[in-house]
């Protein structure tokens, strides 16, 4: 069974540019999550999709971040315009069900560097 | 939400048993205790989860005392490949929905 995949693995962009990160969850997983770790900080939750609906987007830092999950399959996270403080590693995770706090399967992450 | 406290780092040698303790004094009735492992350049990976007493799987054991205010992850006979960061997470979908709340984790270094 394929795991969670993320693309690209690494992105270097200039301040003010736009970047789109993609996440493909494990097939059949309705729940998809985005997290990120900025330099020296802990991994922080960004948002949670259940199928194509945003269940919880309380962790999104500001309106420069836009997440979508059209059709309830893969998801994209767009940062526009990117700022220096957006640099970090963005993780995607998926799970079958969060009732009972089931385990989440993480992708390898996308390392974003904003210069 | 329950706050967790665990050692920032630990050192061990191959073949030893490693015990990492996590404190969570304000754990709620609905909360589970979950441990994740993260290798460099990878995402976190679920290791084990428990509610009370002892849980064991092929990777680790999790010991939870009756008051549930702490928990101990036990890794038997570690190898170099167990060098990673270990996160203790406490929570439940009832209290926080689906999101996981990570602390700083414990960086375990296994030496030959």
GROMACS .gro file of C-alpha atoms in nm:
model
  227
    1UNK     CA    1   0.000   0.000   0.000
    2UNK     CA    2   0.142   0.338  -0.099
    3UNK     CA    3   0.200   0.584   0.181
    4UNK     CA    4   0.131   0.955   0.193
    5UNK     CA    5   0.325   1.134  -0.077
    6UNK     CA    6   0.415   1.501  -0.100
    7UNK     CA    7   0.543   1.710  -0.384
    8UNK     CA    8   0.782   1.877  -0.418
    9UNK     CA    9   1.027   1.749  -0.161
   10UNK     CA   10   1.204   2.081  -0.159
   11UNK     CA   11   1.114   2.426  -0.287
   12UNK     CA   12   1.320   2.744  -0.287
   13UNK     CA   13   1.136   3.063  -0.378
   14UNK     CA   14   1.183   3.434  -0.334
   15UNK     CA   15   0.980   3.648  -0.101
   16UNK     CA   16   0.661   3.757  -0.269
   17UNK     CA   17   0.636   3.457  -0.499
   18UNK     CA   18   0.371   3.188  -0.489
   19UNK     CA   19   0.423   2.822  -0.407
   20UNK     CA   20   0.183   2.532  -0.418
   21UNK     CA   21   0.245   2.218  -0.219
   22UNK     CA   22   0.067   1.894  -0.300
   23UNK     CA   23  -0.028   1.601  -0.082
   24UNK     CA   24  -0.164   1.265  -0.191
   25UNK     CA   25  -0.309   1.078   0.105
   26UNK     CA   26  -0.338   0.704   0.145
   27UNK     CA   27  -0.621   0.580  -0.074
   28UNK     CA   28  -0.947   0.558   0.115
   29UNK     CA   29  -0.845   0.794   0.393
   30UNK     CA   30  -1.114   1.055   0.436
   31UNK     CA   31  -0.913   1.262   0.681
   32UNK     CA   32  -0.625   1.477   0.561
   33UNK     CA   33  -0.417   1.708   0.776
   34UNK     CA   34  -0.153   1.972   0.716
   35UNK     CA   35   0.116   2.053   0.972
   36UNK     CA   36   0.434   2.253   0.958
   37UNK     CA   37   0.752   2.301   1.152
   38UNK     CA   38   0.925   2.635   1.121
   39UNK     CA   39   1.290   2.663   1.221
   40UNK     CA   40   1.353   2.567   1.582
   41UNK     CA   41   0.987   2.532   1.664
   42UNK     CA   42   0.755   2.243   1.728
   43UNK     CA   43   0.537   2.077   1.468
   44UNK     CA   44   0.216   2.278   1.449
   45UNK     CA   45  -0.125   2.184   1.316
   46UNK     CA   46  -0.258   2.390   1.023
   47UNK     CA   47  -0.585   2.233   0.915
   48UNK     CA   48  -0.795   1.920   0.881
   49UNK     CA   49  -1.009   1.804   0.591
   50UNK     CA   50  -1.279   1.543   0.609
   51UNK     CA   51  -1.322   1.443   0.248
   52UNK     CA   52  -1.345   1.776   0.066
   53UNK     CA   53  -1.470   1.979   0.362
   54UNK     CA   54  -1.256   2.181   0.601
   55UNK     CA   55  -1.326   2.038   0.943
   56UNK     CA   56  -1.082   2.258   1.133
   57UNK     CA   57  -0.865   2.536   0.997
   58UNK     CA   58  -0.781   2.694   1.329
   59UNK     CA   59  -0.408   2.658   1.274
   60UNK     CA   60  -0.384   2.845   0.945
   61UNK     CA   61  -0.155   3.141   1.018
   62UNK     CA   62  -0.316   3.400   0.790
   63UNK     CA   63  -0.501   3.451   0.466
   64UNK     CA   64  -0.188   3.407   0.258
   65UNK     CA   65  -0.240   3.034   0.303
   66UNK     CA   66  -0.509   2.857   0.103
   67UNK     CA   67  -0.576   2.484   0.124
   68UNK     CA   68  -0.802   2.288  -0.105
   69UNK     CA   69  -0.905   1.930  -0.143
   70UNK     CA   70  -1.115   1.904  -0.454
   71UNK     CA   71  -1.301   1.575  -0.487
   72UNK     CA   72  -1.181   1.458  -0.151
   73UNK     CA   73  -0.862   1.305  -0.285
   74UNK     CA   74  -0.536   1.499  -0.304
   75UNK     CA   75  -0.488   1.835  -0.139
   76UNK     CA   76  -0.293   2.147  -0.221
   77UNK     CA   77  -0.160   2.416   0.007
   78UNK     CA   78  -0.086   2.746  -0.163
   79UNK     CA   79   0.117   3.023  -0.007
   80UNK     CA   80   0.068   3.358  -0.178
   81UNK     CA   81   0.264   3.574  -0.140
   82UNK     CA   82   0.534   3.389   0.048
   83UNK     CA   83   0.715   3.561   0.334
   84UNK     CA   84   1.047   3.476   0.496
   85UNK     CA   85   0.877   3.341   0.808
   86UNK     CA   86   0.695   3.079   0.598
   87UNK     CA   87   1.018   2.883   0.562
   88UNK     CA   88   1.000   2.542   0.722
   89UNK     CA   89   0.890   2.186   0.662
   90UNK     CA   90   0.528   2.124   0.569
   91UNK     CA   91   0.389   1.782   0.653
   92UNK     CA   92   0.074   1.620   0.531
   93UNK     CA   93  -0.092   1.330   0.710
   94UNK     CA   94  -0.398   1.117   0.654
   95UNK     CA   95  -0.611   0.882   0.859
   96UNK     CA   96  -0.916   0.665   0.816
   97UNK     CA   97  -1.103   0.801   1.113
   98UNK     CA   98  -1.025   1.038   1.398
   99UNK     CA   99  -1.289   0.906   1.628
  100UNK     CA  100  -1.098   0.743   1.910
  101UNK     CA  101  -0.784   0.928   1.804
  102UNK     CA  102  -0.659   0.683   1.548
  103UNK     CA  103  -0.307   0.701   1.414
  104UNK     CA  104  -0.217   0.944   1.143
  105UNK     CA  105   0.017   0.854   0.857
  106UNK     CA  106   0.260   1.128   0.768
  107UNK     CA  107   0.429   1.207   0.442
  108UNK     CA  108   0.800   1.292   0.420
  109UNK     CA  109   0.732   1.663   0.413
  110UNK     CA  110   0.808   1.951   0.178
  111UNK     CA  111   1.097   2.172   0.282
  112UNK     CA  112   1.011   2.530   0.184
  113UNK     CA  113   1.282   2.793   0.179
  114UNK     CA  114   1.180   3.155   0.119
  115UNK     CA  115   1.471   3.387   0.041
  116UNK     CA  116  -0.555   2.073   2.652
  117UNK     CA  117  -0.306   1.849   2.830
  118UNK     CA  118   0.053   1.972   2.834
  119UNK     CA  119   0.332   1.718   2.810
  120UNK     CA  120   0.683   1.733   2.950
  121UNK     CA  121   0.958   1.497   2.841
  122UNK     CA  122   1.339   1.507   2.844
  123UNK     CA  123   1.491   1.702   2.559
  124UNK     CA  124   1.755   1.441   2.489
  125UNK     CA  125   1.878   1.097   2.594
  126UNK     CA  126   2.181   0.888   2.510
  127UNK     CA  127   2.199   0.510   2.501
  128UNK     CA  128   2.409   0.227   2.366
  129UNK     CA  129   2.315  -0.051   2.133
  130UNK     CA  130   2.147  -0.344   2.304
  131UNK     CA  131   2.024  -0.144   2.602
  132UNK     CA  132   1.663  -0.090   2.702
  133UNK     CA  133   1.556   0.272   2.680
  134UNK     CA  134   1.276   0.422   2.885
  135UNK     CA  135   1.144   0.766   2.802
  136UNK     CA  136   0.904   0.916   3.054
  137UNK     CA  137   0.647   1.180   2.975
  138UNK     CA  138   0.458   1.385   3.232
  139UNK     CA  139   0.101   1.495   3.162
  140UNK     CA  140  -0.044   1.610   3.492
  141UNK     CA  141  -0.364   1.762   3.351
  142UNK     CA  142  -0.465   1.470   3.130
  143UNK     CA  143  -0.841   1.460   3.072
  144UNK     CA  144  -1.066   1.160   3.116
  145UNK     CA  145  -1.116   1.118   2.741
  146UNK     CA  146  -0.750   1.158   2.650
  147UNK     CA  147  -0.534   0.886   2.500
  148UNK     CA  148  -0.155   0.875   2.521
  149UNK     CA  149   0.019   0.833   2.189
  150UNK     CA  150   0.385   0.815   2.095
  151UNK     CA  151   0.532   0.903   1.758
  152UNK     CA  152   0.883   0.854   1.625
  153UNK     CA  153   1.053   1.081   1.373
  154UNK     CA  154   1.370   1.013   1.177
  155UNK     CA  155   1.559   1.295   1.009
  156UNK     CA  156   1.402   1.408   0.682
  157UNK     CA  157   1.090   1.201   0.744
  158UNK     CA  158   0.747   1.266   0.886
  159UNK     CA  159   0.648   1.141   1.230
  160UNK     CA  160   0.546   0.776   1.254
  161UNK     CA  161   0.294   0.630   1.498
  162UNK     CA  162   0.452   0.387   1.743
  163UNK     CA  163   0.201   0.303   2.013
  164UNK     CA  164  -0.110   0.428   2.186
  165UNK     CA  165  -0.272   0.350   2.519
  166UNK     CA  166  -0.532   0.464   2.766
  167UNK     CA  167  -0.427   0.291   3.086
  168UNK     CA  168  -0.211   0.004   3.221
  169UNK     CA  169   0.031  -0.153   2.974
  170UNK     CA  170   0.028  -0.181   2.599
  171UNK     CA  171   0.282  -0.378   2.399
  172UNK     CA  172   0.340  -0.418   2.028
  173UNK     CA  173   0.624  -0.538   1.810
  174UNK     CA  174   0.807  -0.208   1.844
  175UNK     CA  175   0.765  -0.087   2.202
  176UNK     CA  176   0.580  -0.105   2.530
  177UNK     CA  177   0.384   0.172   2.692
  178UNK     CA  178   0.340   0.181   3.067
  179UNK     CA  179   0.068   0.400   3.215
  180UNK     CA  180   0.017   0.419   3.594
  181UNK     CA  181  -0.327   0.423   3.746
  182UNK     CA  182  -0.339   0.802   3.786
  183UNK     CA  183  -0.240   0.846   3.418
  184UNK     CA  184  -0.039   1.157   3.500
  185UNK     CA  185   0.268   1.014   3.332
  186UNK     CA  186   0.362   0.743   3.086
  187UNK     CA  187   0.679   0.560   2.991
  188UNK     CA  188   0.776   0.445   2.645
  189UNK     CA  189   1.005   0.145   2.663
  190UNK     CA  190   1.222   0.042   2.369
  191UNK     CA  191   1.384  -0.300   2.422
  192UNK     CA  192   1.739  -0.359   2.304
  193UNK     CA  193   1.782  -0.045   2.093
  194UNK     CA  194   1.994  -0.037   1.780
  195UNK     CA  195   2.158   0.250   1.593
  196UNK     CA  196   1.849   0.274   1.374
  197UNK     CA  197   1.640   0.374   1.676
  198UNK     CA  198   1.816   0.710   1.682
  199UNK     CA  199   1.526   0.951   1.633
  200UNK     CA  200   1.305   1.206   1.804
  201UNK     CA  201   1.024   1.057   2.013
  202UNK     CA  202   0.709   1.257   2.078
  203UNK     CA  203   0.458   1.201   2.354
  204UNK     CA  204   0.110   1.325   2.263
  205UNK     CA  205  -0.195   1.341   2.484
  206UNK     CA  206  -0.542   1.416   2.359
  207UNK     CA  207  -0.865   1.292   2.213
  208UNK     CA  208  -1.095   1.371   1.926
  209UNK     CA  209  -1.353   1.472   2.187
  210UNK     CA  210  -1.129   1.748   2.320
  211UNK     CA  211  -0.942   1.866   2.014
  212UNK     CA  212  -1.091   1.710   1.704
  213UNK     CA  213  -0.848   1.533   1.478
  214UNK     CA  214  -0.543   1.751   1.523
  215UNK     CA  215  -0.229   1.624   1.693
  216UNK     CA  216  -0.047   1.856   1.930
  217UNK     CA  217   0.327   1.801   1.931
  218UNK     CA  218   0.569   1.908   2.201
  219UNK     CA  219   0.943   1.937   2.163
  220UNK     CA  220   1.003   1.563   2.180
  221UNK     CA  221   1.298   1.363   2.311
  222UNK     CA  222   1.599   1.328   2.087
  223UNK     CA  223   1.735   0.978   2.143
  224UNK     CA  224   2.089   0.908   2.034
  225UNK     CA  225   2.199   0.544   2.023
  226UNK     CA  226   2.572   0.485   2.014
  227UNK     CA  227   2.765   0.172   1.917
   0.00000   0.00000   0.00000
